[in-house]
Amino acid sequence: MNITVIGTGYVGLVTGTCFSEMGNNVYCVDIDENKINSLKNGIMPIYEQHLENMVIKNHKKGNLIFTTKLNEGLDICDICFIAVGTPMASDGCADLNVVFQVAKNIGELMSKDLIIVTKSTVPVGTGDKIQKIIQKELDKRGVNYKFHMVSNPEFLKEGTAVEDSMRPDRVIIGSNHEKTIKTIKELYSPYIKNNDRFIVMDIRSAEMSKYASNAMLATRISFMNEIANICENVGADVNQVRLGVGSDKRIGYSFLYAGCGYGGSCFPKDVSALIKTGEIAGYSPKILKEVENINNEQKKVIIDKIKRKFGEDLSNLSFGLWGLSFKPGTDDMREAPSVVIINGLIDAGAKIKAYDPKATEIAKNIFENNENIEFCNSKYDVLDNSNGLIIVTEWNEFRSPDFNEIYNRLNNKIIFDGRNQFDRELLNKLGFEYYQIGN
C-alpha cells in the first residue's frame, strides 16, 4: 500500500518505518527540515532499539521516503496517518494545535479520495473536529474528494516500540465504514495472525481506549507506590507484598513495582488530559486526580530519604546518580523523576555526578550551564568523592554491578535505590547502608 505518515516523532517514525519493513511504500513528512535531512543521512532523532537499522535499510531500498512536502505524500497515498505530538498544555489539556493545523493542510492539499487515520493521542471527539476542518477546506476549494476518518490509537512502549509495532498486543480501529475497516485490516494483517487482536469500535470509543489504558497503568503504579509508603511506616516490605498481590491471577505482576514515580511522554500528559476531559464533560475524576498527586509526591521520596540521613542542608555533599531517562531503553527525559530529584538536591546545596547509557546529551541540554552537576562516562566514575549512590533508572547494566568497586570508591557506603533492584540483606552484609522505596 501507499502510506503517508505526518510527524516523525516516536510514534510517526516507528509506525512509518515498520509499515515500510512490510513492503509498503511510506512517505514520512515533517516540517522540521533539519530532522528530515538527518533521517535521510541515517541520523535518528530518538534512541529506540532496532530503529536505526530499519530506517537505513528501508530508506536505501526506496520504500521509506523522508520529505518536508506534504503534497508529495498526499498525491501518492491511499492512507494518511496523523502522528504529530499532543503535548500537555498549560491548563493540563492536550494541546491539539498541531493536529488541527495538519488537518487544515490535508484539506488544502489532498488531491484524491483518502483514508485519514488519527494515530496521535487525542481526546474524545477530536476525530469529529478533524473531519469538519478537512471538509471545510475542501468546500473552500470547491472539490468533492471523499475521505473517511479512522481512529487507530498507538500502544507503543518507549524502549520496545519497534517490537510493539511489529507484534502488537492488539490493534484498535475506530470506524463505522466497512470498506475502510477492511482496508485497515489488510494493512495490519502481517502483524496480527489472530483476528481477536483486531478490535473494531466507534471512533470516540477508540479515542477513549488509549487514555483509559494509560490511566489504568498509571493507576497501578501510583497504587503500589502508595502501598510502599504505608509499608515503610508500618514495617512491612513492599517487595514481599508485591509477590503476595501479584500472584492473584486477577491482578498479575505488571506495573506493580514500587519506585520513584512514572514519567515519559504518555502517562503524565494522558492522565492530566483525561482528568480535563472528565471535568469539561461535567465529571470530576477523583481517582485519577489522586494518581497524579501521588506520582508528583513520589518523585520527591528519594530527596526526603537523603535529607533524613544528612539533614536539610546538603552543602558540601556530593551524590552519584545512575539513570537519567524516565525508563530504560530510551533517552527520553520528559517528566523523568531524575529531573525532580537532581533539582531538589541541588536546591538543598548538593552537587551531582550523573551517568546514563543513552540520555546524557539530553540531560546536558536540560541542565545547561549548571555547575552543580557533572556528567560522567562511566557508572563507576560517579562514585568518586560521592557521599552516596542514587539509583533512578533500572538499566540492565546497573542490575549486577561490582559492589566491591562501589564500596571502595564511595566516601560514604550508602545506596539510595529508587527502583528496589537489590537485596537488602546482601547489601547490609557487604557493609552498605541501603535505602529502598517502601522498605
Short mmCIF file of C-alpha atoms in Angstrom, two decimals:
data_model
loop_
_atom_site.label_atom_id
_atom_site.label_comp_id
_atom_site.label_asym_id
_atom_site.label_seq_id
_atom_site.Cartn_x
_atom_site.Cartn_y
_atom_site.Cartn_z
CA MET A 1 0.00 0.00 0.00
CA ASN A 2 0.97 3.64 -0.37
CA ILE A 3 1.04 5.35 3.01
CA THR A 4 1.84 8.83 4.30
CA VAL A 5 2.72 9.41 7.94
CA ILE A 6 2.69 13.02 9.14
CA GLY A 7 5.10 13.52 12.03
CA THR A 8 8.45 11.83 12.66
CA GLY A 9 8.46 11.66 16.45
CA TYR A 10 8.35 8.42 18.40
CA VAL A 11 5.01 7.30 17.03
CA GLY A 12 5.30 8.55 13.47
CA LEU A 13 8.84 7.40 12.79
CA VAL A 14 8.36 3.95 14.32
CA THR A 15 4.97 3.45 12.65
CA GLY A 16 6.17 4.54 9.22
CA THR A 17 9.35 2.51 9.43
CA CYS A 18 7.53 -0.64 10.47
CA PHE A 19 5.00 -0.24 7.65
CA SER A 20 7.87 0.08 5.20
CA GLU A 21 9.50 -3.02 6.68
CA MET A 22 6.47 -4.99 5.48
CA GLY A 23 6.89 -3.79 1.90
CA ASN A 24 4.62 -0.76 1.88
CA ASN A 25 5.67 2.50 0.24
CA VAL A 26 5.83 5.09 3.01
CA TYR A 27 6.30 8.85 2.96
CA CYS A 28 7.28 10.28 6.35
CA VAL A 29 6.51 14.01 6.43
CA ASP A 30 7.73 16.60 8.93
CA ILE A 31 8.04 20.39 8.87
CA ASP A 32 11.44 20.19 10.61
CA GLU A 33 13.88 20.32 7.69
CA ASN A 34 16.91 19.54 9.88
CA LYS A 35 15.24 16.40 11.23
CA ILE A 36 14.28 15.24 7.72
CA ASN A 37 17.81 15.81 6.42
CA SER A 38 19.24 13.93 9.38
CA LEU A 39 16.91 10.99 8.76
CA LYS A 40 17.95 10.90 5.12
CA ASN A 41 21.53 10.55 6.38
CA GLY A 42 20.65 7.82 8.84
CA ILE A 43 20.81 10.03 11.94
CA MET A 44 17.98 9.27 14.36
CA PRO A 45 16.22 11.99 16.39
CA ILE A 46 15.48 9.44 19.13
CA TYR A 47 17.04 6.30 20.53
CA GLU A 48 14.94 3.18 20.05
CA GLN A 49 16.28 -0.34 19.80
CA HIS A 50 16.42 -1.69 16.20
CA LEU A 51 15.00 1.53 14.73
CA GLU A 52 18.19 2.91 13.17
CA ASN A 53 18.96 -0.23 11.17
CA MET A 54 15.40 -0.50 9.88
CA VAL A 55 15.29 3.16 8.85
CA ILE A 56 18.60 3.00 6.97
CA LYS A 57 17.72 -0.28 5.26
CA ASN A 58 14.28 0.76 4.04
CA HIS A 59 15.39 4.25 3.05
CA LYS A 60 18.13 2.73 0.89
CA LYS A 61 15.57 0.38 -0.69
CA GLY A 62 13.47 3.41 -1.61
CA ASN A 63 10.26 2.43 0.15
CA LEU A 64 10.80 4.79 3.11
CA ILE A 65 10.95 8.39 1.94
CA PHE A 66 11.51 11.47 4.12
CA THR A 67 10.20 14.84 3.00
CA THR A 68 9.01 18.23 4.23
CA LYS A 69 6.48 18.48 1.39
CA LEU A 70 3.10 17.18 2.45
CA ASN A 71 1.68 17.32 -1.05
CA GLU A 72 4.23 14.73 -2.23
CA GLY A 73 2.90 12.22 0.25
CA LEU A 74 -0.77 13.06 -0.24
CA ASP A 75 -0.51 12.74 -4.02
CA ILE A 76 0.56 9.08 -3.84
CA CYS A 77 -1.01 7.72 -0.67
CA ASP A 78 -4.16 5.71 -0.07
CA ILE A 79 -3.94 6.07 3.70
CA CYS A 80 -2.70 9.13 5.61
CA PHE A 81 -1.71 8.81 9.27
CA ILE A 82 -1.68 11.85 11.55
CA ALA A 83 1.07 11.14 14.11
CA VAL A 84 2.09 14.55 15.44
CA GLY A 85 2.61 15.39 19.09
CA THR A 86 -0.13 16.38 21.51
CA PRO A 87 1.84 17.77 24.46
CA MET A 88 0.29 18.90 27.70
CA ALA A 89 -0.97 22.48 27.54
CA SER A 90 -0.61 24.88 30.47
CA ASP A 91 -4.15 24.03 31.66
CA GLY A 92 -3.48 20.27 31.62
CA CYS A 93 -5.44 19.61 28.43
CA ALA A 94 -3.90 18.03 25.34
CA ASP A 95 -2.55 20.73 23.02
CA LEU A 96 -4.20 19.96 19.66
CA ASN A 97 -2.96 22.98 17.70
CA VAL A 98 -0.59 20.94 15.54
CA VAL A 99 -3.20 18.23 14.93
CA PHE A 100 -5.72 20.80 13.73
CA GLN A 101 -3.12 22.56 11.58
CA VAL A 102 -2.28 19.23 9.93
CA ALA A 103 -5.98 18.62 9.31
CA LYS A 104 -6.25 22.03 7.65
CA ASN A 105 -3.20 21.29 5.49
CA ILE A 106 -4.66 17.96 4.41
CA GLY A 107 -7.86 19.66 3.33
CA GLU A 108 -5.87 22.27 1.42
CA LEU A 109 -3.64 19.78 -0.40
CA MET A 110 -5.38 16.42 -0.82
CA SER A 111 -5.84 15.53 -4.49
CA LYS A 112 -7.73 12.23 -4.28
CA ASP A 113 -10.01 10.17 -2.04
CA LEU A 114 -8.25 9.19 1.19
CA ILE A 115 -8.50 7.25 4.40
CA ILE A 116 -7.30 9.56 7.16
CA VAL A 117 -6.14 7.86 10.36
CA THR A 118 -5.55 9.62 13.66
CA LYS A 119 -2.58 7.93 15.34
CA SER A 120 -1.84 10.83 17.68
CA THR A 121 -3.24 10.54 21.19
CA VAL A 122 -6.24 12.86 21.16
CA PRO A 123 -9.20 13.49 23.47
CA VAL A 124 -12.61 12.02 22.74
CA GLY A 125 -14.36 13.92 19.95
CA THR A 126 -11.19 15.06 18.18
CA GLY A 127 -11.90 12.86 15.15
CA ASP A 128 -15.15 14.73 14.57
CA LYS A 129 -13.33 18.06 14.74
CA ILE A 130 -10.65 16.89 12.30
CA GLN A 131 -13.34 15.79 9.85
CA LYS A 132 -15.03 19.20 10.00
CA ILE A 133 -11.74 21.05 9.46
CA ILE A 134 -10.81 18.96 6.42
CA GLN A 135 -14.29 19.22 4.92
CA LYS A 136 -14.28 22.99 5.41
CA GLU A 137 -11.06 23.30 3.40
CA LEU A 138 -12.38 21.02 0.64
CA ASP A 139 -15.55 23.14 0.42
CA LYS A 140 -13.41 26.28 0.11
CA ARG A 141 -11.63 24.69 -2.83
CA GLY A 142 -14.89 23.56 -4.40
CA VAL A 143 -13.71 19.94 -4.72
CA ASN A 144 -15.56 16.78 -3.78
CA TYR A 145 -12.87 14.32 -2.69
CA LYS A 146 -14.19 11.67 -0.34
CA PHE A 147 -12.40 10.79 2.87
CA HIS A 148 -13.12 8.51 5.79
CA MET A 149 -11.86 9.13 9.32
CA VAL A 150 -10.34 6.37 11.43
CA SER A 151 -9.05 6.38 14.99
CA ASN A 152 -6.12 3.99 15.42
CA PRO A 153 -4.54 4.69 18.84
CA GLU A 154 -0.94 3.61 19.41
CA PHE A 155 0.14 1.41 22.28
CA LEU A 156 3.91 1.59 21.86
CA LYS A 157 6.19 1.40 24.88
CA GLU A 158 9.34 3.50 24.65
CA GLY A 159 12.34 1.21 24.59
CA THR A 160 10.41 -1.60 22.87
CA ALA A 161 8.45 0.48 20.37
CA VAL A 162 9.66 -1.38 17.25
CA GLU A 163 8.83 -4.75 18.77
CA ASP A 164 5.43 -3.47 19.93
CA SER A 165 4.69 -2.19 16.44
CA MET A 166 5.72 -5.42 14.73
CA ARG A 167 3.99 -7.68 17.28
CA PRO A 168 1.13 -5.67 18.77
CA ASP A 169 -0.99 -6.92 21.66
CA ARG A 170 -3.99 -5.54 19.81
CA VAL A 171 -4.90 -3.15 17.02
CA ILE A 172 -7.87 -0.92 17.77
CA ILE A 173 -9.75 0.64 14.89
CA GLY A 174 -12.42 3.28 15.34
CA SER A 175 -14.60 3.44 12.22
CA ASN A 176 -18.12 2.69 11.03
CA HIS A 177 -17.25 2.37 7.33
CA GLU A 178 -16.98 -1.28 6.30
CA LYS A 179 -14.73 -0.77 3.27
CA THR A 180 -12.34 1.39 5.28
CA ILE A 181 -12.22 -1.18 8.08
CA LYS A 182 -11.39 -3.88 5.54
CA THR A 183 -8.53 -1.79 4.10
CA ILE A 184 -7.01 -1.05 7.51
CA LYS A 185 -7.33 -4.70 8.49
CA GLU A 186 -5.46 -5.67 5.32
CA LEU A 187 -2.71 -3.19 6.19
CA TYR A 188 -2.27 -4.71 9.65
CA SER A 189 -2.72 -8.34 8.63
CA PRO A 190 1.07 -9.07 8.52
CA TYR A 191 1.32 -8.04 12.16
CA ILE A 192 -1.71 -9.88 13.51
CA LYS A 193 -2.35 -13.57 12.97
CA ASN A 194 -5.27 -13.82 15.38
CA ASN A 195 -8.38 -11.90 14.40
CA ASP A 196 -9.34 -11.45 18.05
CA ARG A 197 -6.49 -8.94 18.37
CA PHE A 198 -8.05 -6.71 15.69
CA ILE A 199 -10.73 -4.77 17.57
CA VAL A 200 -13.26 -2.57 15.78
CA MET A 201 -15.38 0.04 17.53
CA ASP A 202 -16.68 3.58 17.02
CA ILE A 203 -14.21 6.46 16.76
CA ARG A 204 -14.97 8.00 20.16
CA SER A 205 -14.58 4.67 21.97
CA ALA A 206 -11.23 4.11 20.20
CA GLU A 207 -10.04 7.55 21.29
CA MET A 208 -11.10 6.81 24.85
CA SER A 209 -9.45 3.37 24.85
CA LYS A 210 -5.98 4.92 24.59
CA TYR A 211 -6.50 7.24 27.55
CA ALA A 212 -8.20 4.57 29.65
CA SER A 213 -5.32 2.13 29.04
CA ASN A 214 -2.62 4.58 30.07
CA ALA A 215 -4.65 5.78 33.04
CA MET A 216 -5.05 2.20 34.28
CA LEU A 217 -1.30 1.53 34.07
CA ALA A 218 -0.51 4.83 35.78
CA THR A 219 -3.06 3.97 38.48
CA ARG A 220 -1.37 0.62 39.19
CA ILE A 221 1.99 2.37 39.57
CA SER A 222 0.65 5.05 41.91
CA PHE A 223 -1.36 2.47 43.86
CA MET A 224 1.75 0.38 44.51
CA ASN A 225 3.77 3.45 45.43
CA GLU A 226 1.13 4.38 47.98
CA ILE A 227 1.23 0.84 49.37
CA ALA A 228 5.04 1.19 49.52
CA ASN A 229 4.74 4.34 51.60
CA ILE A 230 2.35 2.63 54.00
CA CYS A 231 4.70 -0.37 54.20
CA GLU A 232 7.57 1.88 55.19
CA ASN A 233 5.54 3.35 58.04
CA VAL A 234 4.26 0.05 59.42
CA GLY A 235 7.43 -2.01 58.97
CA ALA A 236 6.31 -4.21 56.07
CA ASP A 237 8.37 -4.99 52.95
CA VAL A 238 6.69 -3.82 49.75
CA ASN A 239 8.74 -6.26 47.68
CA GLN A 240 7.17 -9.15 49.58
CA VAL A 241 3.76 -7.52 49.41
CA ARG A 242 4.05 -7.31 45.64
CA LEU A 243 4.64 -11.07 45.46
CA GLY A 244 1.54 -11.70 47.51
CA VAL A 245 -0.63 -9.32 45.49
CA GLY A 246 0.66 -10.16 42.01
CA SER A 247 0.21 -13.91 42.47
CA ASP A 248 -3.54 -13.35 42.20
CA LYS A 249 -4.34 -14.12 38.56
CA ARG A 250 -6.92 -11.35 38.52
CA ILE A 251 -4.18 -8.82 39.30
CA GLY A 252 -0.83 -10.06 37.94
CA TYR A 253 2.61 -8.52 38.45
CA SER A 254 2.84 -5.94 35.64
CA PHE A 255 3.16 -2.30 36.72
CA LEU A 256 3.18 -3.21 40.42
CA TYR A 257 6.79 -2.21 41.10
CA ALA A 258 7.28 0.43 43.75
CA GLY A 259 9.66 3.19 42.72
CA CYS A 260 10.28 6.91 42.47
CA GLY A 261 7.36 7.64 40.14
CA TYR A 262 6.48 7.41 36.47
CA GLY A 263 7.42 9.87 33.74
CA GLY A 264 7.73 9.96 29.97
CA SER A 265 5.71 11.43 27.15
CA CYS A 266 2.49 9.48 27.76
CA PHE A 267 1.36 8.73 31.30
CA PRO A 268 1.70 12.24 32.81
CA LYS A 269 0.05 14.10 29.95
CA ASP A 270 -2.60 11.44 29.27
CA VAL A 271 -3.72 11.23 32.89
CA SER A 272 -3.90 15.03 33.00
CA ALA A 273 -5.80 15.19 29.71
CA LEU A 274 -8.30 12.54 30.84
CA ILE A 275 -8.92 14.48 34.06
CA LYS A 276 -9.64 17.59 31.97
CA THR A 277 -11.85 15.63 29.58
CA GLY A 278 -13.96 14.47 32.52
CA GLU A 279 -14.14 17.95 34.03
CA ILE A 280 -15.18 19.53 30.73
CA ALA A 281 -17.91 16.89 30.46
CA GLY A 282 -19.11 17.73 33.97
CA TYR A 283 -17.43 14.94 35.97
CA SER A 284 -14.53 15.21 38.42
CA PRO A 285 -12.28 12.08 38.14
CA LYS A 286 -11.33 11.64 41.81
CA ILE A 287 -9.16 8.53 41.41
CA LEU A 288 -7.17 9.99 38.52
CA LYS A 289 -6.51 13.20 40.43
CA GLU A 290 -5.03 11.17 43.27
CA VAL A 291 -2.99 9.08 40.81
CA GLU A 292 -1.45 12.32 39.57
CA ASN A 293 -0.89 13.72 43.08
CA ILE A 294 0.70 10.51 44.36
CA ASN A 295 3.07 10.41 41.40
CA ASN A 296 4.15 14.02 41.84
CA GLU A 297 4.92 13.38 45.51
CA GLN A 298 6.63 10.04 44.81
CA LYS A 299 9.34 11.76 42.76
CA LYS A 300 10.42 13.53 45.98
CA VAL A 301 10.73 10.37 48.13
CA ILE A 302 14.45 9.89 47.42
CA ILE A 303 15.11 13.54 48.29
CA ASP A 304 13.29 13.08 51.60
CA LYS A 305 15.29 9.95 52.44
CA ILE A 306 18.57 11.74 51.75
CA LYS A 307 17.55 14.70 53.90
CA ARG A 308 16.53 12.42 56.76
CA LYS A 309 20.01 10.92 56.59
CA PHE A 310 22.11 14.06 56.09
CA GLY A 311 19.85 16.93 57.16
CA GLU A 312 18.06 19.66 55.24
CA ASP A 313 21.27 21.44 54.28
CA LEU A 314 23.21 19.30 51.79
CA SER A 315 26.00 21.82 51.19
CA ASN A 316 29.45 20.26 50.72
CA LEU A 317 27.87 16.90 49.89
CA SER A 318 28.08 15.14 46.53
CA PHE A 319 25.95 12.27 45.22
CA GLY A 320 26.47 9.88 42.34
CA LEU A 321 23.38 9.14 40.29
CA TRP A 322 22.67 6.22 37.96
CA GLY A 323 19.97 6.73 35.36
CA LEU A 324 18.56 9.91 33.83
CA SER A 325 15.94 8.71 31.34
CA PHE A 326 12.44 8.11 32.68
CA LYS A 327 12.79 4.38 31.93
CA PRO A 328 15.44 2.04 30.49
CA GLY A 329 15.75 1.54 26.74
CA THR A 330 15.18 5.18 25.82
CA ASP A 331 16.87 8.58 26.02
CA ASP A 332 13.55 10.31 26.81
CA MET A 333 13.68 12.56 29.87
CA ARG A 334 10.24 14.12 29.64
CA GLU A 335 8.72 14.20 33.14
CA ALA A 336 11.60 12.00 34.33
CA PRO A 337 11.90 11.53 38.12
CA SER A 338 15.64 12.18 37.77
CA VAL A 339 14.97 15.84 36.93
CA VAL A 340 12.94 16.37 40.10
CA ILE A 341 15.49 14.51 42.22
CA ILE A 342 18.51 16.37 40.81
CA ASN A 343 16.87 19.80 41.09
CA GLY A 344 15.72 19.06 44.64
CA LEU A 345 19.17 18.00 45.79
CA ILE A 346 20.93 20.91 44.08
CA ASP A 347 18.42 23.34 45.64
CA ALA A 348 19.44 21.90 49.03
CA GLY A 349 23.10 22.63 48.26
CA ALA A 350 24.31 19.25 46.93
CA LYS A 351 26.41 18.52 43.87
CA ILE A 352 25.55 15.68 41.48
CA LYS A 353 27.67 13.37 39.33
CA ALA A 354 25.40 11.53 36.88
CA TYR A 355 25.63 8.71 34.37
CA ASP A 356 23.13 7.25 31.89
CA PRO A 357 23.82 4.90 28.95
CA LYS A 358 21.74 6.94 26.46
CA ALA A 359 20.27 10.14 27.92
CA THR A 360 23.37 12.15 28.81
CA GLU A 361 23.19 14.53 25.84
CA ILE A 362 19.52 15.24 26.52
CA ALA A 363 20.33 15.87 30.17
CA LYS A 364 23.12 18.28 29.26
CA ASN A 365 20.57 20.42 27.44
CA ILE A 366 18.13 20.29 30.37
CA PHE A 367 20.79 21.26 32.93
CA GLU A 368 22.71 23.57 30.60
CA ASN A 369 25.37 25.67 32.35
CA ASN A 370 24.50 24.26 35.78
CA GLU A 371 27.87 23.99 37.50
CA ASN A 372 26.42 21.77 40.23
CA ILE A 373 26.05 18.73 38.00
CA GLU A 374 28.77 16.75 36.27
CA PHE A 375 28.11 14.08 33.63
CA CYS A 376 30.39 11.04 33.67
CA ASN A 377 31.30 8.49 31.01
CA SER A 378 31.18 5.50 33.36
CA LYS A 379 28.80 4.38 36.08
CA TYR A 380 31.73 3.92 38.44
CA ASP A 381 33.19 7.38 37.83
CA VAL A 382 30.18 8.99 39.55
CA LEU A 383 31.25 7.30 42.81
CA ASP A 384 34.49 9.17 43.36
CA ASN A 385 34.22 11.62 46.27
CA SER A 386 30.47 10.95 46.50
CA ASN A 387 28.61 10.68 49.79
CA GLY A 388 26.12 8.17 48.41
CA LEU A 389 24.85 6.48 45.27
CA ILE A 390 21.32 7.12 43.96
CA ILE A 391 19.72 4.68 41.51
CA VAL A 392 16.90 6.23 39.50
CA THR A 393 16.55 4.23 36.26
CA GLU A 394 16.73 0.44 36.15
CA TRP A 395 19.04 -0.02 33.15
CA ASN A 396 20.31 -3.58 32.79
CA GLU A 397 23.92 -2.54 33.31
CA PHE A 398 23.01 -1.41 36.83
CA ARG A 399 21.49 -4.74 37.86
CA SER A 400 24.70 -6.68 38.64
CA PRO A 401 27.37 -4.10 39.45
CA ASP A 402 30.72 -4.69 41.14
CA PHE A 403 29.77 -3.94 44.73
CA ASN A 404 33.40 -4.01 45.83
CA GLU A 405 34.12 -1.23 43.33
CA ILE A 406 31.16 0.75 44.64
CA TYR A 407 32.23 0.23 48.26
CA ASN A 408 35.84 1.22 47.65
CA ARG A 409 35.05 4.38 45.66
CA LEU A 410 32.20 5.88 47.69
CA ASN A 411 33.08 8.22 50.55
CA ASN A 412 30.03 7.04 52.47
CA LYS A 413 28.89 3.49 51.86
CA ILE A 414 25.27 4.45 51.26
CA ILE A 415 22.91 3.49 48.42
CA PHE A 416 19.51 5.08 47.83
CA ASP A 417 17.72 2.71 45.45
CA GLY A 418 14.73 4.31 43.72
CA ARG A 419 13.91 1.11 41.84
CA ASN A 420 14.37 -1.56 44.57
CA GLN A 421 16.83 -3.54 42.47
CA PHE A 422 18.95 -5.17 45.14
CA ASP A 423 18.52 -7.47 48.12
CA ARG A 424 18.63 -5.54 51.37
CA GLU A 425 20.24 -8.37 53.37
CA LEU A 426 23.02 -8.78 50.80
CA LEU A 427 23.82 -5.06 50.75
CA ASN A 428 23.84 -4.89 54.54
CA LYS A 429 26.20 -7.87 54.74
CA LEU A 430 28.55 -6.09 52.32
CA GLY A 431 28.67 -3.13 54.67
CA PHE A 432 26.32 -0.71 52.91
CA GLU A 433 23.58 1.42 54.36
CA TYR A 434 20.82 0.57 51.90
CA TYR A 435 17.61 2.53 51.47
CA GLN A 436 14.77 1.31 49.24
CA ILE A 437 11.27 2.53 48.41
CA GLY A 438 8.74 1.09 50.86
CA ASN A 439 11.25 -0.89 52.89
#
